Amino acid sequence: DAHLSRFPSCVHLPALKECEILEDKRCASTGRRCIRRRLVMGTELPKWVPGLPKLDFEQTATISTADRHMRIHSKNLFLTDQVNADEICEYSAHHMNTQWTLFTCSGS
């Protein structure tokens, strides 16, 4: 719930300008929810990217309350002919202490 409460806007994320839910699927039997959204971030980019006032991303968040696991996959939708950014962040209960949160992040 904490992750979802940041959207469509959050005072702690002032760069987030727009959020459009593209798909929201829920499975009652597994407790799994998958949300796909398009995010637009305002930028303060350096001068090496002239004329780029915003950054568009697509993000898919898969949340499993039964497993206490959340996976967020983000990819850029801007300048895709020049660069592709692909990031996966995962949050889960730590295997040694379930009161802890294990965070992993990978990207390319």
C-alpha positions as a Python dict, from the first residue, in 0.01 Angstrom:
ca = {
    (1, 'D'): (0, 0, 0),
    (2, 'A'): (287, 240, 72),
    (3, 'H'): (417, 207, -283),
    (4, 'L'): (75, 255, -440),
    (5, 'S'): (-2, 563, -228),
    (6, 'R'): (276, 752, -410),
    (7, 'F'): (71, 758, -729),
    (8, 'P'): (-64, 954, -909),
    (9, 'S'): (122, 1224, -717),
    (10, 'C'): (329, 1252, -404),
    (11, 'V'): (483, 1548, -225),
    (12, 'H'): (797, 1337, -174),
    (13, 'L'): (833, 1289, -553),
    (14, 'P'): (797, 1643, -691),
    (15, 'A'): (951, 1539, -1025),
    (16, 'L'): (654, 1306, -1092),
    (17, 'K'): (433, 1508, -1325),
    (18, 'E'): (188, 1249, -1463),
    (19, 'C'): (78, 895, -1394),
    (20, 'E'): (-155, 701, -1620),
    (21, 'I'): (-276, 355, -1521),
    (22, 'L'): (-263, 142, -1836),
    (23, 'E'): (-370, -185, -1676),
    (24, 'D'): (-465, -303, -1326),
    (25, 'K'): (-520, -676, -1277),
    (26, 'R'): (-609, -849, -950),
    (27, 'C'): (-631, -1218, -873),
    (28, 'A'): (-849, -1290, -570),
    (29, 'S'): (-732, -1649, -536),
    (30, 'T'): (-358, -1566, -518),
    (31, 'G'): (-373, -1216, -371),
    (32, 'R'): (-155, -1094, -658),
    (33, 'R'): (-196, -755, -821),
    (34, 'C'): (-23, -630, -1135),
    (35, 'I'): (-32, -262, -1224),
    (36, 'R'): (113, -126, -1548),
    (37, 'R'): (142, 251, -1572),
    (38, 'R'): (306, 526, -1771),
    (39, 'L'): (498, 782, -1568),
    (40, 'V'): (614, 1124, -1679),
    (41, 'M'): (891, 1286, -1482),
    (42, 'G'): (992, 1649, -1514),
    (43, 'T'): (1364, 1698, -1555),
    (44, 'E'): (1649, 1916, -1458),
    (45, 'L'): (1870, 1749, -1716),
    (46, 'P'): (2211, 1881, -1810),
    (47, 'K'): (2251, 2075, -2132),
    (48, 'W'): (2363, 1760, -2322),
    (49, 'V'): (1996, 1674, -2381),
    (50, 'P'): (1852, 1992, -2533),
    (51, 'G'): (1477, 2013, -2578),
    (52, 'L'): (1395, 1723, -2345),
    (53, 'P'): (1167, 1871, -2078),
    (54, 'K'): (1032, 1537, -1954),
    (55, 'L'): (1114, 1169, -1924),
    (56, 'D'): (854, 901, -2000),
    (57, 'F'): (873, 556, -1839),
    (58, 'E'): (658, 248, -1833),
    (59, 'Q'): (646, 71, -1501),
    (60, 'T'): (494, -263, -1406),
    (61, 'A'): (450, -338, -1037),
    (62, 'T'): (360, -692, -935),
    (63, 'I'): (255, -721, -573),
    (64, 'S'): (193, -1048, -393),
    (65, 'T'): (57, -993, -44),
    (66, 'A'): (57, -1367, 31),
    (67, 'D'): (430, -1396, -43),
    (68, 'R'): (512, -1048, 88),
    (69, 'H'): (690, -971, -238),
    (70, 'M'): (687, -676, -478),
    (71, 'R'): (864, -656, -813),
    (72, 'I'): (887, -327, -1004),
    (73, 'H'): (1005, -330, -1364),
    (74, 'S'): (1072, 9, -1524),
    (75, 'K'): (1184, 96, -1876),
    (76, 'N'): (1229, 423, -2056),
    (77, 'L'): (1000, 536, -2337),
    (78, 'F'): (1215, 836, -2435),
    (79, 'L'): (1521, 839, -2664),
    (80, 'T'): (1481, 465, -2718),
    (81, 'D'): (1670, 489, -3046),
    (82, 'Q'): (1975, 609, -2848),
    (83, 'V'): (1954, 445, -2506),
    (84, 'N'): (1746, 183, -2329),
    (85, 'A'): (1715, 181, -1953),
    (86, 'D'): (1570, -130, -1796),
    (87, 'E'): (1550, -161, -1417),
    (88, 'I'): (1407, -425, -1186),
    (89, 'C'): (1363, -363, -813),
    (90, 'E'): (1237, -629, -576),
    (91, 'Y'): (1123, -608, -218),
    (92, 'S'): (1059, -919, -8),
    (93, 'A'): (1068, -1046, 347),
    (94, 'H'): (1424, -1134, 445),
    (95, 'H'): (1482, -1509, 475),
    (96, 'M'): (1666, -1476, 811),
    (97, 'N'): (1430, -1228, 975),
    (98, 'T'): (1082, -1172, 834),
    (99, 'Q'): (1066, -833, 1008),
    (100, 'W'): (1336, -709, 771),
    (101, 'T'): (1287, -611, 407),
    (102, 'L'): (1526, -743, 147),
    (103, 'F'): (1579, -505, -145),
    (104, 'T'): (1750, -601, -470),
    (105, 'C'): (1796, -391, -781),
    (106, 'S'): (1934, -469, -1124),
    (107, 'G'): (1948, -270, -1440),
    (108, 'S'): (2089, -240, -1784),
}
